[in-house]
PDB file of C-alpha atoms in Angstrom:
ATOM      1  CA  ASP A   1     153.517 181.255  91.895  1.00 70.00           C
ATOM      2  CA  VAL A   2     155.273 179.531  94.751  1.00 68.00           C
ATOM      3  CA  LYS A   3     154.482 175.879  94.877  1.00 89.00           C
ATOM      4  CA  VAL A   4     154.896 173.600  97.872  1.00 95.00           C
ATOM      5  CA  THR A   5     154.000 170.005  97.209  1.00 96.00           C
ATOM      6  CA  GLN A   6     153.684 167.077  99.564  1.00 96.00           C
ATOM      7  CA  SER A   7     154.140 163.502  98.493  1.00 92.00           C
ATOM      8  CA  SER A   8     150.745 162.208  99.599  1.00 92.00           C
ATOM      9  CA  ARG A   9     147.363 163.694 100.472  1.00 93.00           C
ATOM     10  CA  TYR A  10     146.269 160.640 102.440  1.00 96.00           C
ATOM     11  CA  LEU A  11     148.338 157.912 104.028  1.00 97.00           C
ATOM     12  CA  VAL A  12     147.420 154.872 106.116  1.00 97.00           C
ATOM     13  CA  LYS A  13     150.175 153.106 108.063  1.00 97.00           C
ATOM     14  CA  ARG A  14     150.425 150.490 110.754  1.00 97.00           C
ATOM     15  CA  THR A  15     151.825 151.009 114.233  1.00 98.00           C
ATOM     16  CA  GLY A  16     155.580 150.517 114.240  1.00 97.00           C
ATOM     17  CA  GLU A  17     156.093 151.293 110.551  1.00 97.00           C
ATOM     18  CA  LYS A  18     158.676 153.834 109.446  1.00 97.00           C
ATOM     19  CA  VAL A  19     156.927 156.649 107.618  1.00 97.00           C
ATOM     20  CA  PHE A  20     158.410 159.214 105.255  1.00 97.00           C
ATOM     21  CA  LEU A  21     156.603 162.424 104.415  1.00 98.00           C
ATOM     22  CA  GLU A  22     158.182 164.408 101.627  1.00 97.00           C
ATOM     23  CA  CYS A  23     157.879 168.100 100.909  1.00 97.00           C
ATOM     24  CA  VAL A  24     159.245 169.951  97.890  1.00 97.00           C
ATOM     25  CA  GLN A  25     159.262 173.696  97.198  1.00 96.00           C
ATOM     26  CA  ASP A  26     160.179 175.304  93.913  1.00 93.00           C
ATOM     27  CA  MET A  27     161.169 178.823  95.009  1.00 90.00           C
ATOM     28  CA  ASP A  28     164.663 178.337  96.405  1.00 90.00           C
ATOM     29  CA  HIS A  29     163.544 179.266  99.919  1.00 92.00           C
ATOM     30  CA  GLU A  30     166.083 178.615 102.637  1.00 92.00           C
ATOM     31  CA  ASN A  31     163.595 178.050 105.432  1.00 94.00           C
ATOM     32  CA  MET A  32     161.203 175.114 105.612  1.00 96.00           C
ATOM     33  CA  PHE A  33     158.851 173.869 108.316  1.00 96.00           C
ATOM     34  CA  TRP A  34     156.911 170.798 109.341  1.00 97.00           C
ATOM     35  CA  TYR A  35     153.729 171.290 111.377  1.00 97.00           C
ATOM     36  CA  ARG A  36     151.019 169.031 112.580  1.00 97.00           C
ATOM     37  CA  GLN A  37     147.438 170.179 112.986  1.00 95.00           C
ATOM     38  CA  ASP A  38     145.012 168.544 115.371  1.00 95.00           C
ATOM     39  CA  PRO A  39     141.448 169.518 116.301  1.00 90.00           C
ATOM     40  CA  GLY A  40     141.417 171.649 119.426  1.00 87.00           C
ATOM     41  CA  LEU A  41     145.198 172.058 119.409  1.00 90.00           C
ATOM     42  CA  GLY A  42     145.824 174.069 116.275  1.00 89.00           C
ATOM     43  CA  LEU A  43     149.047 174.154 114.316  1.00 94.00           C
ATOM     44  CA  ARG A  44     152.154 173.039 116.170  1.00 96.00           C
ATOM     45  CA  LEU A  45     155.717 173.169 114.919  1.00 95.00           C
ATOM     46  CA  ILE A  46     157.562 169.858 114.753  1.00 97.00           C
ATOM     47  CA  TYR A  47     160.821 170.879 113.074  1.00 97.00           C
ATOM     48  CA  PHE A  48     162.302 173.810 111.233  1.00 95.00           C
ATOM     49  CA  SER A  49     165.160 173.822 108.749  1.00 96.00           C
ATOM     50  CA  TYR A  50     166.964 177.074 108.042  1.00 93.00           C
ATOM     51  CA  ASP A  51     169.210 175.674 105.327  1.00 93.00           C
ATOM     52  CA  VAL A  52     170.504 172.466 103.809  1.00 95.00           C
ATOM     53  CA  LYS A  53     171.471 169.988 106.533  1.00 95.00           C
ATOM     54  CA  MET A  54     170.416 172.517 109.210  1.00 95.00           C
ATOM     55  CA  LYS A  55     167.507 171.923 111.550  1.00 95.00           C
ATOM     56  CA  GLU A  56     165.976 173.120 114.779  1.00 95.00           C
ATOM     57  CA  LYS A  57     163.486 171.348 116.996  1.00 95.00           C
ATOM     58  CA  GLY A  58     160.063 172.841 117.280  1.00 94.00           C
ATOM     59  CA  ASP A  59     157.566 172.414 120.065  1.00 92.00           C
ATOM     60  CA  ILE A  60     156.804 168.716 119.547  1.00 96.00           C
ATOM     61  CA  PRO A  61     159.821 166.928 117.976  1.00 96.00           C
ATOM     62  CA  GLU A  62     159.497 163.696 119.984  1.00 96.00           C
ATOM     63  CA  GLY A  63     158.971 160.683 117.733  1.00 96.00           C
ATOM     64  CA  TYR A  64     160.015 162.581 114.607  1.00 98.00           C
ATOM     65  CA  SER A  65     163.197 163.269 112.709  1.00 97.00           C
ATOM     66  CA  VAL A  66     163.870 165.300 109.590  1.00 98.00           C
ATOM     67  CA  SER A  67     166.214 165.353 106.655  1.00 97.00           C
ATOM     68  CA  ARG A  68     167.220 168.252 104.413  1.00 97.00           C
ATOM     69  CA  GLU A  69     169.824 167.065 101.932  1.00 97.00           C
ATOM     70  CA  LYS A  70     168.751 169.444  99.158  1.00 96.00           C
ATOM     71  CA  LYS A  71     167.414 172.956  99.444  1.00 96.00           C
ATOM     72  CA  GLU A  72     164.114 172.185  97.779  1.00 96.00           C
ATOM     73  CA  ARG A  73     163.273 169.057  99.760  1.00 97.00           C
ATOM     74  CA  PHE A  74     162.440 168.641 103.440  1.00 98.00           C
ATOM     75  CA  SER A  75     161.474 165.216 104.713  1.00 98.00           C
ATOM     76  CA  LEU A  76     159.712 164.292 107.923  1.00 98.00           C
ATOM     77  CA  ILE A  77     160.355 160.817 109.259  1.00 98.00           C
ATOM     78  CA  LEU A  78     158.311 158.935 111.799  1.00 97.00           C
ATOM     79  CA  GLU A  79     160.787 156.344 113.004  1.00 95.00           C
ATOM     80  CA  SER A  80     158.158 154.038 114.460  1.00 97.00           C
ATOM     81  CA  ALA A  81     154.650 155.280 113.841  1.00 97.00           C
ATOM     82  CA  SER A  82     152.222 155.315 116.739  1.00 97.00           C
ATOM     83  CA  THR A  83     148.484 155.927 116.851  1.00 97.00           C
ATOM     84  CA  ASN A  84     148.991 159.291 118.562  1.00 97.00           C
ATOM     85  CA  GLN A  85     150.781 160.463 115.424  1.00 98.00           C
ATOM     86  CA  THR A  86     147.542 160.257 113.465  1.00 98.00           C
ATOM     87  CA  SER A  87     147.173 163.838 112.303  1.00 97.00           C
ATOM     88  CA  MET A  88     147.260 166.315 109.452  1.00 96.00           C
ATOM     89  CA  TYR A  89     150.861 167.161 108.543  1.00 97.00           C
ATOM     90  CA  LEU A  90     151.611 170.445 106.834  1.00 96.00           C
ATOM     91  CA  CYS A  91     154.846 171.534 105.276  1.00 97.00           C
ATOM     92  CA  ALA A  92     155.695 175.171 104.625  1.00 96.00           C
ATOM     93  CA  SER A  93     158.510 177.178 103.129  1.00 95.00           C
ATOM     94  CA  ARG A  94     159.285 180.755 104.038  1.00 92.00           C
ATOM     95  CA  LEU A  95     160.285 183.785 102.065  1.00 87.00           C
ATOM     96  CA  ARG A  96     161.919 186.605 104.017  1.00 84.00           C
ATOM     97  CA  ALA A  97     162.507 189.882 102.214  1.00 82.00           C
ATOM     98  CA  GLY A  98     162.635 193.516 103.282  1.00 80.00           C
ATOM     99  CA  GLY A  99     161.510 192.875 106.831  1.00 79.00           C
ATOM    100  CA  GLN A 100     158.485 190.921 105.646  1.00 83.00           C
ATOM    101  CA  GLU A 101     157.976 187.218 105.638  1.00 86.00           C
ATOM    102  CA  THR A 102     155.442 184.886 104.114  1.00 88.00           C
ATOM    103  CA  GLN A 103     154.972 181.202 104.745  1.00 91.00           C
ATOM    104  CA  TYR A 104     153.768 179.110 101.826  1.00 93.00           C
ATOM    105  CA  PHE A 105     151.982 175.945 102.842  1.00 95.00           C
ATOM    106  CA  GLY A 106     151.631 172.631 101.097  1.00 95.00           C
ATOM    107  CA  PRO A 107     148.231 170.959 100.762  1.00 94.00           C
ATOM    108  CA  GLY A 108     148.816 168.698 103.763  1.00 94.00           C
ATOM    109  CA  THR A 109     149.070 164.967 104.314  1.00 96.00           C
ATOM    110  CA  ARG A 110     146.371 163.324 106.386  1.00 95.00           C
ATOM    111  CA  LEU A 111     148.063 160.402 108.133  1.00 98.00           C
ATOM    112  CA  LEU A 112     146.150 157.618 109.825  1.00 98.00           C
ATOM    113  CA  VAL A 113     148.142 155.198 111.974  1.00 98.00           C
ATOM    114  CA  LEU A 114     146.292 151.986 112.769  1.00 97.00           C
TER     115      LEU A 114
ATOM    116  CA  LYS B   1     146.916 177.715 128.821  1.00 50.00           C
ATOM    117  CA  ASN B   2     147.357 178.523 125.146  1.00 58.00           C
ATOM    118  CA  GLU B   3     149.537 181.582 124.686  1.00 87.00           C
ATOM    119  CA  VAL B   4     147.506 182.750 121.707  1.00 92.00           C
ATOM    120  CA  GLU B   5     143.758 183.043 122.108  1.00 93.00           C
ATOM    121  CA  GLN B   6     141.276 183.751 119.354  1.00 95.00           C
ATOM    122  CA  SER B   7     137.694 184.870 119.592  1.00 95.00           C
ATOM    123  CA  PRO B   8     135.131 183.989 118.634  1.00 96.00           C
ATOM    124  CA  GLN B   9     135.681 180.283 117.963  1.00 95.00           C
ATOM    125  CA  ASN B  10     132.774 180.248 115.523  1.00 96.00           C
ATOM    126  CA  LEU B  11     131.207 183.106 113.635  1.00 97.00           C
ATOM    127  CA  THR B  12     128.245 183.097 111.272  1.00 97.00           C
ATOM    128  CA  ALA B  13     127.484 186.161 109.193  1.00 97.00           C
ATOM    129  CA  GLN B  14     125.252 187.238 106.353  1.00 97.00           C
ATOM    130  CA  GLU B  15     126.782 188.234 103.064  1.00 97.00           C
ATOM    131  CA  GLY B  16     127.785 191.885 103.132  1.00 97.00           C
ATOM    132  CA  GLU B  17     128.372 192.124 106.878  1.00 97.00           C
ATOM    133  CA  PHE B  18     131.515 193.568 108.436  1.00 98.00           C
ATOM    134  CA  ILE B  19     133.420 190.893 110.324  1.00 98.00           C
ATOM    135  CA  THR B  20     135.962 191.110 113.111  1.00 98.00           C
ATOM    136  CA  ILE B  21     138.082 188.270 114.453  1.00 98.00           C
ATOM    137  CA  ASN B  22     140.218 188.897 117.504  1.00 98.00           C
ATOM    138  CA  CYS B  23     143.564 187.513 118.588  1.00 97.00           C
ATOM    139  CA  SER B  24     145.209 188.064 121.973  1.00 95.00           C
ATOM    140  CA  TYR B  25     148.617 186.817 122.924  1.00 92.00           C
ATOM    141  CA  SER B  26     150.466 186.559 126.197  1.00 86.00           C
ATOM    142  CA  VAL B  27     153.986 186.034 124.929  1.00 75.00           C
ATOM    143  CA  GLY B  28     156.434 188.544 123.564  1.00 79.00           C
ATOM    144  CA  ILE B  29     156.432 188.421 119.807  1.00 84.00           C
ATOM    145  CA  SER B  30     158.261 190.134 117.008  1.00 84.00           C
ATOM    146  CA  ALA B  31     155.511 189.517 114.463  1.00 89.00           C
ATOM    147  CA  LEU B  32     151.958 188.284 114.220  1.00 92.00           C
ATOM    148  CA  HIS B  33     150.610 186.262 111.310  1.00 94.00           C
ATOM    149  CA  TRP B  34     147.105 185.749 110.001  1.00 97.00           C
ATOM    150  CA  LEU B  35     146.377 182.631 107.964  1.00 97.00           C
ATOM    151  CA  GLN B  36     143.304 181.428 106.091  1.00 97.00           C
ATOM    152  CA  GLN B  37     142.433 177.755 105.794  1.00 96.00           C
ATOM    153  CA  HIS B  38     139.713 176.586 103.455  1.00 91.00           C
ATOM    154  CA  PRO B  39     137.894 173.247 103.802  1.00 84.00           C
ATOM    155  CA  GLY B  40     140.197 170.557 102.486  1.00 77.00           C
ATOM    156  CA  GLY B  41     143.187 171.903 104.339  1.00 68.00           C
ATOM    157  CA  GLY B  42     144.980 174.419 102.132  1.00 87.00           C
ATOM    158  CA  ILE B  43     146.467 177.270 104.170  1.00 94.00           C
ATOM    159  CA  VAL B  44     147.208 180.699 102.759  1.00 94.00           C
ATOM    160  CA  SER B  45     149.220 183.342 104.532  1.00 94.00           C
ATOM    161  CA  LEU B  46     147.231 186.594 104.656  1.00 95.00           C
ATOM    162  CA  PHE B  47     149.323 189.047 106.666  1.00 93.00           C
ATOM    163  CA  MET B  48     152.419 189.440 108.745  1.00 92.00           C
ATOM    164  CA  LEU B  49     152.295 192.389 111.133  1.00 91.00           C
ATOM    165  CA  SER B  50     154.768 193.820 113.550  1.00 89.00           C
ATOM    166  CA  SER B  51     152.996 197.140 114.072  1.00 90.00           C
ATOM    167  CA  GLY B  52     150.104 199.247 112.844  1.00 93.00           C
ATOM    168  CA  LYS B  53     147.744 198.144 110.159  1.00 95.00           C
ATOM    169  CA  LYS B  54     147.767 196.371 106.805  1.00 95.00           C
ATOM    170  CA  LYS B  55     145.132 196.145 104.107  1.00 96.00           C
ATOM    171  CA  HIS B  56     144.719 193.763 101.221  1.00 94.00           C
ATOM    172  CA  GLY B  57     141.519 194.030  99.261  1.00 96.00           C
ATOM    173  CA  ARG B  58     138.624 193.597 101.688  1.00 97.00           C
ATOM    174  CA  LEU B  59     140.871 192.335 104.457  1.00 97.00           C
ATOM    175  CA  ILE B  60     142.362 194.600 107.105  1.00 98.00           C
ATOM    176  CA  ALA B  61     144.643 193.503 109.930  1.00 97.00           C
ATOM    177  CA  THR B  62     145.620 195.621 112.899  1.00 97.00           C
ATOM    178  CA  ILE B  63     147.902 195.074 115.836  1.00 95.00           C
ATOM    179  CA  ASN B  64     148.290 196.853 119.177  1.00 93.00           C
ATOM    180  CA  ILE B  65     151.641 195.836 120.617  1.00 89.00           C
ATOM    181  CA  GLN B  66     151.019 197.413 124.032  1.00 89.00           C
ATOM    182  CA  GLU B  67     147.725 195.584 124.479  1.00 92.00           C
ATOM    183  CA  LYS B  68     149.045 192.370 122.846  1.00 92.00           C
ATOM    184  CA  HIS B  69     146.040 192.249 120.588  1.00 95.00           C
ATOM    185  CA  SER B  70     145.379 191.924 116.880  1.00 96.00           C
ATOM    186  CA  SER B  71     142.218 192.016 114.829  1.00 98.00           C
ATOM    187  CA  LEU B  72     141.341 190.793 111.371  1.00 98.00           C
ATOM    188  CA  HIS B  73     138.495 192.620 109.679  1.00 98.00           C
ATOM    189  CA  ILE B  74     136.630 191.600 106.557  1.00 98.00           C
ATOM    190  CA  THR B  75     134.543 194.249 104.850  1.00 97.00           C
ATOM    191  CA  ALA B  76     131.570 193.373 102.632  1.00 97.00           C
ATOM    192  CA  SER B  77     131.857 189.688 103.495  1.00 97.00           C
ATOM    193  CA  HIS B  78     131.130 187.069 100.854  1.00 97.00           C
ATOM    194  CA  PRO B  79     130.407 183.342 101.052  1.00 96.00           C
ATOM    195  CA  ARG B  80     133.841 182.653  99.565  1.00 94.00           C
ATOM    196  CA  ASP B  81     135.328 184.169 102.748  1.00 96.00           C
ATOM    197  CA  SER B  82     134.023 181.126 104.633  1.00 96.00           C
ATOM    198  CA  ALA B  83     137.106 179.486 106.107  1.00 97.00           C
ATOM    199  CA  VAL B  84     139.066 179.025 109.304  1.00 96.00           C
ATOM    200  CA  TYR B  85     141.168 182.041 110.206  1.00 98.00           C
ATOM    201  CA  ILE B  86     144.240 181.407 112.312  1.00 97.00           C
ATOM    202  CA  CYS B  87     146.525 183.859 114.056  1.00 96.00           C
ATOM    203  CA  GLY B  88     150.026 183.032 115.182  1.00 94.00           C
ATOM    204  CA  GLY B  89     152.722 184.994 116.935  1.00 89.00           C
ATOM    205  CA  GLY B  90     156.362 184.499 117.677  1.00 85.00           C
ATOM    206  CA  SER B  91     159.922 185.307 116.872  1.00 81.00           C
ATOM    207  CA  ASN B  92     162.236 184.036 114.189  1.00 78.00           C
ATOM    208  CA  TYR B  93     160.982 180.594 113.254  1.00 81.00           C
ATOM    209  CA  LYS B  94     158.853 179.666 116.254  1.00 85.00           C
ATOM    210  CA  LEU B  95     155.228 180.657 115.960  1.00 88.00           C
ATOM    211  CA  THR B  96     152.524 179.784 118.453  1.00 91.00           C
ATOM    212  CA  PHE B  97     149.136 179.556 116.804  1.00 93.00           C
ATOM    213  CA  GLY B  98     145.636 180.039 118.069  1.00 94.00           C
ATOM    214  CA  LYS B  99     143.025 177.338 117.570  1.00 94.00           C
ATOM    215  CA  GLY B 100     141.348 179.213 114.770  1.00 95.00           C
ATOM    216  CA  THR B 101     138.026 180.930 114.123  1.00 97.00           C
ATOM    217  CA  LEU B 102     135.555 179.167 111.845  1.00 96.00           C
ATOM    218  CA  LEU B 103     133.786 181.782 109.754  1.00 97.00           C
ATOM    219  CA  THR B 104     130.658 180.933 107.785  1.00 97.00           C
ATOM    220  CA  VAL B 105     129.204 183.592 105.514  1.00 97.00           C
ATOM    221  CA  ASN B 106     125.714 182.815 104.302  1.00 97.00           C
ATOM    222  CA  PRO B 107     124.349 184.195 101.020  1.00 96.00           C
TER     223      PRO B 107
END
């Protein structure tokens, strides 16, 4: 079974702190994603990485950066956390094969910024 | 205006009922995805469709490209089907998701 793990299920940080959210997948997938999920807004893409050291901005990259130094690990960084970044953060990796694709999601990190 | 709209937002059914969740999109897409999210957050990918129909167990997904519409059907619904169902459409890596449909199946 594909496994996508995230470093924390719950996290509480203060405004202005630098926050690291880590995501690890064990299936050698090239593509990885960071989303945030907010009530009434649904899932929104923050960043996408299509390979090691490669990234593309999603719909809401402002206030975030990412790092992909190894294939299995994709990190989301909040440079200076703000209260409007309180959200559920979901990481996913993607398998593409034979014209089909499947995204495998991690369990999510619920971040509260005070 | 959200480019992907789902209906209904909430749906309550009795065990055994046939369920339909609808998804309409206004953008051009190369594929449409259906996801299931159980309480607690875990998301599972159910289907990816670019045309026609797919079936997995009691779940059936259809898409009409001309009408920009997809449906997710659940036959013989069960309380364990209670979850939020999310559709998302797009191309390559960028998917736009609907806000989800909360399904509750009562025993």
